[in-house]
Amino acid sequence: MSSSPSHIPLVDLVAQYQAIKPEMDVAISTIIGNGHFIGGEPIKAFAREFAAYANVPFCIPCANGTDAIEIALGVLGIGPGDEVILPSFTFVATLEAVCNVGATPVLCDIDPHRYTIDPYKAISLVTPATKAFIPVHLFGQMADMDPLVAFASDNNLFIIEDAAQAHGAMYKGKKAGSIGDINTFSFYPGKNLGAYGDAGAITTSSQWLYDKIFKIVNHGRVSKYDHEIVGRNSRMDTLQAAILSVKLRHLEAWTAKRQNIAARYRALLSNLDSIQMTREYADSPGVYHLFVIRVDKDIRDDFRSYLKSKGIETGIHYPISLSRLKVTTDQLKIDVYCPEAEKASEEVVSLPIYPELTDLQQDYICDHIKTYFQK
Ligand SMILES: Cc1ncc(COP(=O)(O)O)c(C=O)c1O
């Protein structure tokens, strides 16, 4: 049994900061020192760098990933009377954005191995009122996009990729955020690329959409007091852009570390029949925002308590599928059964994964998982 690290968190943002402290401190103090906190070159630079990273012509930094989805829906003209199909297993933000533009969310079940929207079930839910699909690339794994893209282009439907958890993930040679009409990212602190506060981005290949979104996020303005369209304030802070530019330089290396940690988990836990790991897809390598296993629902709480007693933090993403959330059933009065999403919500457990997780810590986690199941 490996020796005992005192506490292993699910995510360790302090360890990440310590690893990049000198360059991060310079970036932050430069912004504070020059007193320009809104707009400016750091925003433009991050937009260029992130567009290049996601391999897409345009990127518009914005305030957070939820705004990004809402703005994407709005600029596509989606609103009251329109239906938008999204997975029933995701963070609530995807649902909120649809509701906040006045459109009707249509919840679709997931592929139980990929944890992302089942494209064939999504297509079966299309009605004359459907305007868009929002595939969510959950846990760092891209959704199976080809069937959706083919159907959407034949039927004049839009695709908005919610890539909040999938910076750098690939699908058949294409990067997350480069496939849909408009695509959205979150830089919430715990994301693979995380700000020191809230931040988000929108990507697109359309110059026309870029021009419009660029104005919307900054009060519809074309210059300081020249406002052309109804916009809003969804600007990314200059400080966050500078922070994200520093971190973006490390993202490829961090992703490789996450992928190595995931491979080690798979090897170390491979002989345990009591847990089920996510499938890997050779044509769409994931970036392991989370490392999710499944256990029997009757032992999940006990399993997590055991690991907690050994100093190992775990998470549940997500304990209630969207189809069973009160906002869905009680407020929105949506009655839908999504068996795979509901089953997943009862069985999933997220294990610690972050680039700074050491082999020693990971051995300790896996030793205790094995001990639990062999007792
Ligand atoms: C899948 C998904 N979509 C949207 C969001 C919303 O992003 P934000 O928290 O930046 O508003 C998140 C983030 O938490 C997310 O995980």
Coordinates of C-alpha atoms in Angstrom, one line a residue, residues 24-320:
M24 CA 1.4 34.6 -13.7
D25 CA 2.5 37.2 -11.2
V26 CA 4.1 39.3 -13.9
A27 CA 1.0 39.1 -16.1
I28 CA -1.3 40.1 -13.2
S29 CA 0.8 42.9 -11.9
T30 CA 1.3 44.3 -15.4
I31 CA -2.4 44.7 -15.8
I32 CA -2.9 46.2 -12.4
G33 CA 0.1 48.4 -12.9
N34 CA -1.1 50.0 -16.1
G35 CA -4.7 50.5 -14.8
H36 CA -6.5 49.3 -17.9
F37 CA -9.1 46.8 -16.8
I38 CA -11.7 46.7 -19.6
G39 CA -10.9 45.8 -23.2
G40 CA -7.5 46.5 -24.7
E41 CA -4.7 44.5 -26.2
P42 CA -4.8 41.5 -23.7
I43 CA -8.4 40.8 -24.8
K44 CA -7.5 41.0 -28.5
A45 CA -4.4 38.8 -27.9
F46 CA -6.3 36.1 -26.0
A47 CA -9.1 36.1 -28.7
R48 CA -6.4 35.5 -31.4
E49 CA -4.6 32.9 -29.4
F50 CA -7.7 30.9 -28.4
A51 CA -9.1 31.0 -32.0
A52 CA -5.8 29.6 -33.2
Y53 CA -5.8 27.0 -30.4
A54 CA -9.4 25.9 -31.3
N55 CA -8.5 26.0 -35.0
V56 CA -11.4 28.3 -35.8
P57 CA -11.3 31.7 -37.5
F58 CA -13.0 33.8 -34.9
C59 CA -13.2 34.0 -31.1
I60 CA -15.1 36.5 -29.0
P61 CA -14.1 36.5 -25.3
C62 CA -17.1 37.0 -23.0
A63 CA -18.1 37.0 -19.3
N64 CA -18.9 33.3 -18.8
G65 CA -20.0 30.1 -20.5
T66 CA -23.7 30.5 -19.7
D67 CA -23.8 33.9 -21.3
A68 CA -21.9 32.4 -24.3
I69 CA -24.7 29.9 -24.9
E70 CA -27.4 32.5 -24.4
I71 CA -25.8 34.9 -26.8
A72 CA -25.2 32.2 -29.4
L73 CA -28.9 31.2 -29.3
G74 CA -30.0 34.9 -29.5
V75 CA -27.8 35.8 -32.4
L76 CA -29.2 32.9 -34.4
G77 CA -32.6 34.3 -33.8
I78 CA -33.8 31.5 -31.6
G79 CA -36.6 32.5 -29.1
P80 CA -40.2 31.9 -28.2
G81 CA -41.9 29.1 -30.1
D82 CA -38.6 27.5 -31.0
E83 CA -37.4 24.1 -29.7
V84 CA -33.7 23.4 -28.9
I85 CA -32.5 19.8 -28.3
L86 CA -29.9 19.3 -25.6
P87 CA -28.7 16.3 -23.6
S88 CA -30.4 15.5 -20.3
F89 CA -27.0 14.9 -18.6
T90 CA -25.1 18.1 -18.3
F91 CA -24.6 21.1 -16.0
V92 CA -27.8 23.1 -15.7
A93 CA -26.4 26.1 -17.6
T94 CA -27.1 24.6 -21.0
L95 CA -30.8 24.4 -20.0
E96 CA -30.9 27.8 -18.5
A97 CA -29.5 29.5 -21.6
V98 CA -32.3 28.0 -23.7
C99 CA -35.0 29.1 -21.2
N100 CA -33.5 32.6 -20.9
V101 CA -34.0 33.3 -24.6
G102 CA -37.6 32.1 -24.3
A103 CA -37.1 28.9 -26.3
T104 CA -38.3 25.5 -25.3
P105 CA -35.7 23.0 -24.1
V106 CA -36.2 19.4 -25.4
L107 CA -34.2 17.0 -23.3
C108 CA -32.6 14.0 -25.1
D109 CA -31.1 10.9 -23.6
I110 CA -27.3 10.2 -23.7
D111 CA -25.1 7.5 -25.1
P112 CA -24.2 5.7 -21.9
H113 CA -20.6 5.1 -22.9
R114 CA -19.7 8.5 -24.2
Y115 CA -22.0 10.4 -21.7
T116 CA -22.9 12.8 -24.5
I117 CA -26.1 13.3 -26.5
D118 CA -27.3 10.2 -28.4
P119 CA -27.4 11.7 -31.9
Y120 CA -29.9 9.3 -33.2
K121 CA -32.3 9.9 -30.4
A122 CA -31.8 13.6 -30.8
I123 CA -32.7 13.4 -34.5
S124 CA -35.9 11.4 -33.5
L125 CA -37.0 14.4 -31.3
V126 CA -36.9 16.9 -34.2
T127 CA -40.3 18.6 -34.9
P128 CA -41.2 21.5 -37.3
A129 CA -40.4 23.8 -34.3
T130 CA -36.9 22.6 -33.8
K131 CA -34.2 25.2 -34.5
A132 CA -31.0 23.8 -33.0
F133 CA -29.1 21.0 -31.4
I134 CA -26.7 21.7 -28.5
P135 CA -24.3 18.8 -28.1
V136 CA -22.3 19.1 -24.9
H137 CA -18.8 17.6 -24.9
L138 CA -19.1 16.3 -21.4
F139 CA -16.1 15.4 -19.2
G140 CA -13.7 16.4 -22.0
Q141 CA -15.1 13.8 -24.5
M142 CA -16.6 15.2 -27.7
A143 CA -20.1 14.1 -28.7
D144 CA -20.6 11.9 -31.8
M145 CA -21.0 14.9 -34.2
D146 CA -21.2 13.4 -37.7
P147 CA -24.8 12.3 -37.6
L148 CA -26.0 15.6 -36.1
V149 CA -23.9 17.7 -38.5
A150 CA -25.3 15.8 -41.5
F151 CA -28.9 16.0 -40.3
A152 CA -28.6 19.7 -39.3
S153 CA -27.2 20.7 -42.7
D154 CA -29.9 18.8 -44.6
N155 CA -32.6 20.3 -42.5
N156 CA -31.5 23.9 -41.9
L157 CA -30.9 23.4 -38.2
F158 CA -28.2 25.1 -36.2
I159 CA -25.5 23.4 -34.1
I160 CA -24.1 25.1 -31.0
E161 CA -21.3 23.0 -29.4
D162 CA -21.2 23.5 -25.7
A163 CA -17.4 22.9 -25.3
A164 CA -17.3 24.2 -21.7
Q165 CA -15.6 21.0 -20.6
A166 CA -13.6 20.2 -23.7
H167 CA -10.8 22.7 -24.5
G168 CA -8.6 21.0 -27.0
A169 CA -10.7 17.8 -27.4
M170 CA -10.8 16.3 -30.9
Y171 CA -13.4 14.6 -33.1
K172 CA -12.1 13.0 -36.3
G173 CA -9.3 15.6 -36.7
K174 CA -11.5 18.6 -35.7
K175 CA -11.1 20.5 -32.5
A176 CA -13.9 21.1 -30.1
G177 CA -15.5 24.5 -30.9
S178 CA -14.7 24.4 -34.6
I179 CA -17.6 22.3 -35.9
G180 CA -20.9 24.0 -35.0
D181 CA -22.3 27.3 -36.3
I182 CA -21.4 28.9 -33.0
N183 CA -19.6 27.2 -30.2
T184 CA -19.2 28.1 -26.5
F185 CA -16.5 27.7 -23.8
S186 CA -16.4 28.3 -20.1
F187 CA -13.2 29.3 -18.3
Y188 CA -14.7 28.7 -14.9
P189 CA -11.7 28.3 -12.5
G190 CA -11.8 24.4 -12.4
K191 CA -12.1 24.0 -16.1
N192 CA -9.1 22.6 -18.1
L193 CA -8.4 26.2 -19.0
G194 CA -9.7 28.2 -16.1
A195 CA -9.7 31.9 -15.2
Y196 CA -9.3 33.4 -11.7
G197 CA -13.0 34.1 -11.7
D198 CA -15.7 33.8 -14.3
A199 CA -14.9 34.0 -18.0
G200 CA -16.1 32.4 -21.3
A201 CA -15.7 32.6 -25.1
I202 CA -17.7 32.1 -28.3
T203 CA -16.1 30.7 -31.5
T204 CA -17.4 30.7 -35.0
S205 CA -16.3 30.4 -38.6
S206 CA -18.7 33.0 -39.8
Q207 CA -17.5 36.6 -40.2
W208 CA -21.1 37.8 -40.1
L209 CA -21.8 36.1 -36.8
Y210 CA -18.5 37.2 -35.4
D211 CA -19.2 40.9 -36.2
K212 CA -22.6 40.7 -34.6
I213 CA -21.5 38.8 -31.5
F214 CA -18.5 41.1 -31.1
K215 CA -21.0 44.0 -30.7
I216 CA -23.5 42.2 -28.6
V217 CA -21.1 41.4 -25.8
N218 CA -20.1 45.1 -25.5
H219 CA -23.4 47.0 -25.4
G220 CA -24.0 46.7 -29.2
R221 CA -21.4 49.4 -29.7
V222 CA -19.2 50.0 -32.7
S223 CA -17.1 52.6 -30.9
K224 CA -17.3 54.3 -27.4
Y225 CA -20.7 55.9 -27.6
D226 CA -21.9 54.7 -31.0
H227 CA -24.4 51.8 -30.2
E228 CA -25.7 50.1 -33.3
I229 CA -27.8 47.1 -31.9
V230 CA -29.3 46.1 -28.6
G231 CA -26.4 44.4 -26.8
R232 CA -25.5 43.6 -23.2
N233 CA -22.5 43.7 -21.0
S234 CA -20.9 40.3 -21.3
R235 CA -17.3 41.4 -21.6
M236 CA -14.4 39.3 -20.3
D237 CA -12.3 41.3 -17.8
T238 CA -8.9 42.3 -19.1
L239 CA -7.2 40.7 -16.1
Q240 CA -8.9 37.3 -16.9
A241 CA -7.7 37.5 -20.5
A242 CA -4.1 38.1 -19.4
I243 CA -4.4 35.2 -16.9
L244 CA -5.9 32.9 -19.6
S245 CA -3.1 33.8 -22.1
V246 CA -0.5 32.6 -19.6
K247 CA -2.4 29.4 -18.9
L248 CA -3.1 28.7 -22.6
R249 CA 0.7 28.4 -23.2
H250 CA 0.6 25.4 -20.8
L251 CA -2.6 23.8 -21.9
E252 CA -1.2 21.2 -24.4
A253 CA 1.3 20.0 -21.7
W254 CA -1.5 19.9 -19.1
T255 CA -3.8 18.0 -21.4
A256 CA -1.0 15.4 -22.1
K257 CA -0.6 15.0 -18.3
R258 CA -4.4 14.5 -17.8
Q259 CA -4.3 11.9 -20.6
N260 CA -1.4 10.1 -18.9
I261 CA -3.2 10.1 -15.6
A262 CA -6.3 8.7 -17.2
A263 CA -4.3 5.9 -18.9
R264 CA -2.7 5.1 -15.5
Y265 CA -6.2 4.9 -13.8
R266 CA -7.3 2.6 -16.6
A267 CA -4.3 0.3 -16.1
L268 CA -4.3 0.4 -12.3
L269 CA -8.0 -0.3 -12.0
S270 CA -8.4 -2.6 -15.0
N271 CA -8.9 -5.8 -13.0
L272 CA -11.8 -4.5 -10.9
D273 CA -15.1 -5.8 -12.1
S274 CA -17.1 -3.6 -9.7
I275 CA -16.3 -0.4 -11.5
Q276 CA -16.9 0.6 -15.1
M277 CA -14.8 3.2 -16.9
T278 CA -15.7 5.4 -19.8
R279 CA -15.0 4.1 -23.3
E280 CA -12.2 5.7 -25.2
Y281 CA -12.5 6.5 -28.9
A282 CA -9.5 6.4 -31.1
D283 CA -10.9 9.0 -33.5
S284 CA -11.9 11.4 -30.8
P285 CA -9.4 11.6 -28.0
G286 CA -10.8 13.3 -24.8
V287 CA -9.1 15.8 -22.6
Y288 CA -10.3 14.4 -19.3
H289 CA -11.8 17.4 -17.7
L290 CA -13.1 14.7 -15.3
F291 CA -12.2 11.1 -14.8
V292 CA -15.6 9.4 -14.2
I293 CA -16.2 5.8 -13.2
R294 CA -19.4 4.0 -12.4
V295 CA -20.2 1.9 -9.4
D296 CA -23.4 0.2 -8.2
K297 CA -25.8 2.8 -7.0
D298 CA -26.4 1.0 -3.7
I299 CA -22.7 1.3 -2.6
R300 CA -21.9 4.8 -4.1
D301 CA -22.3 6.7 -0.9
D302 CA -20.4 4.2 1.2
F303 CA -17.6 4.0 -1.4
R304 CA -17.2 7.8 -1.4
S305 CA -17.3 7.9 2.4
Y306 CA -14.6 5.2 2.5
L307 CA -12.4 7.2 0.2
K308 CA -13.1 10.4 2.1
S309 CA -12.0 8.7 5.3
K310 CA -8.7 8.1 3.6
G311 CA -8.3 11.8 2.6
I312 CA -9.4 11.2 -1.0
E313 CA -12.0 13.7 -2.4
T314 CA -14.4 12.5 -5.1
G315 CA -17.3 14.2 -6.9
I316 CA -20.6 13.4 -8.6
H317 CA -21.1 15.0 -12.0
Y318 CA -24.1 15.1 -11.9
P319 CA -26.2 13.6 -9.1
I320 CA -29.6 14.6 -10.7

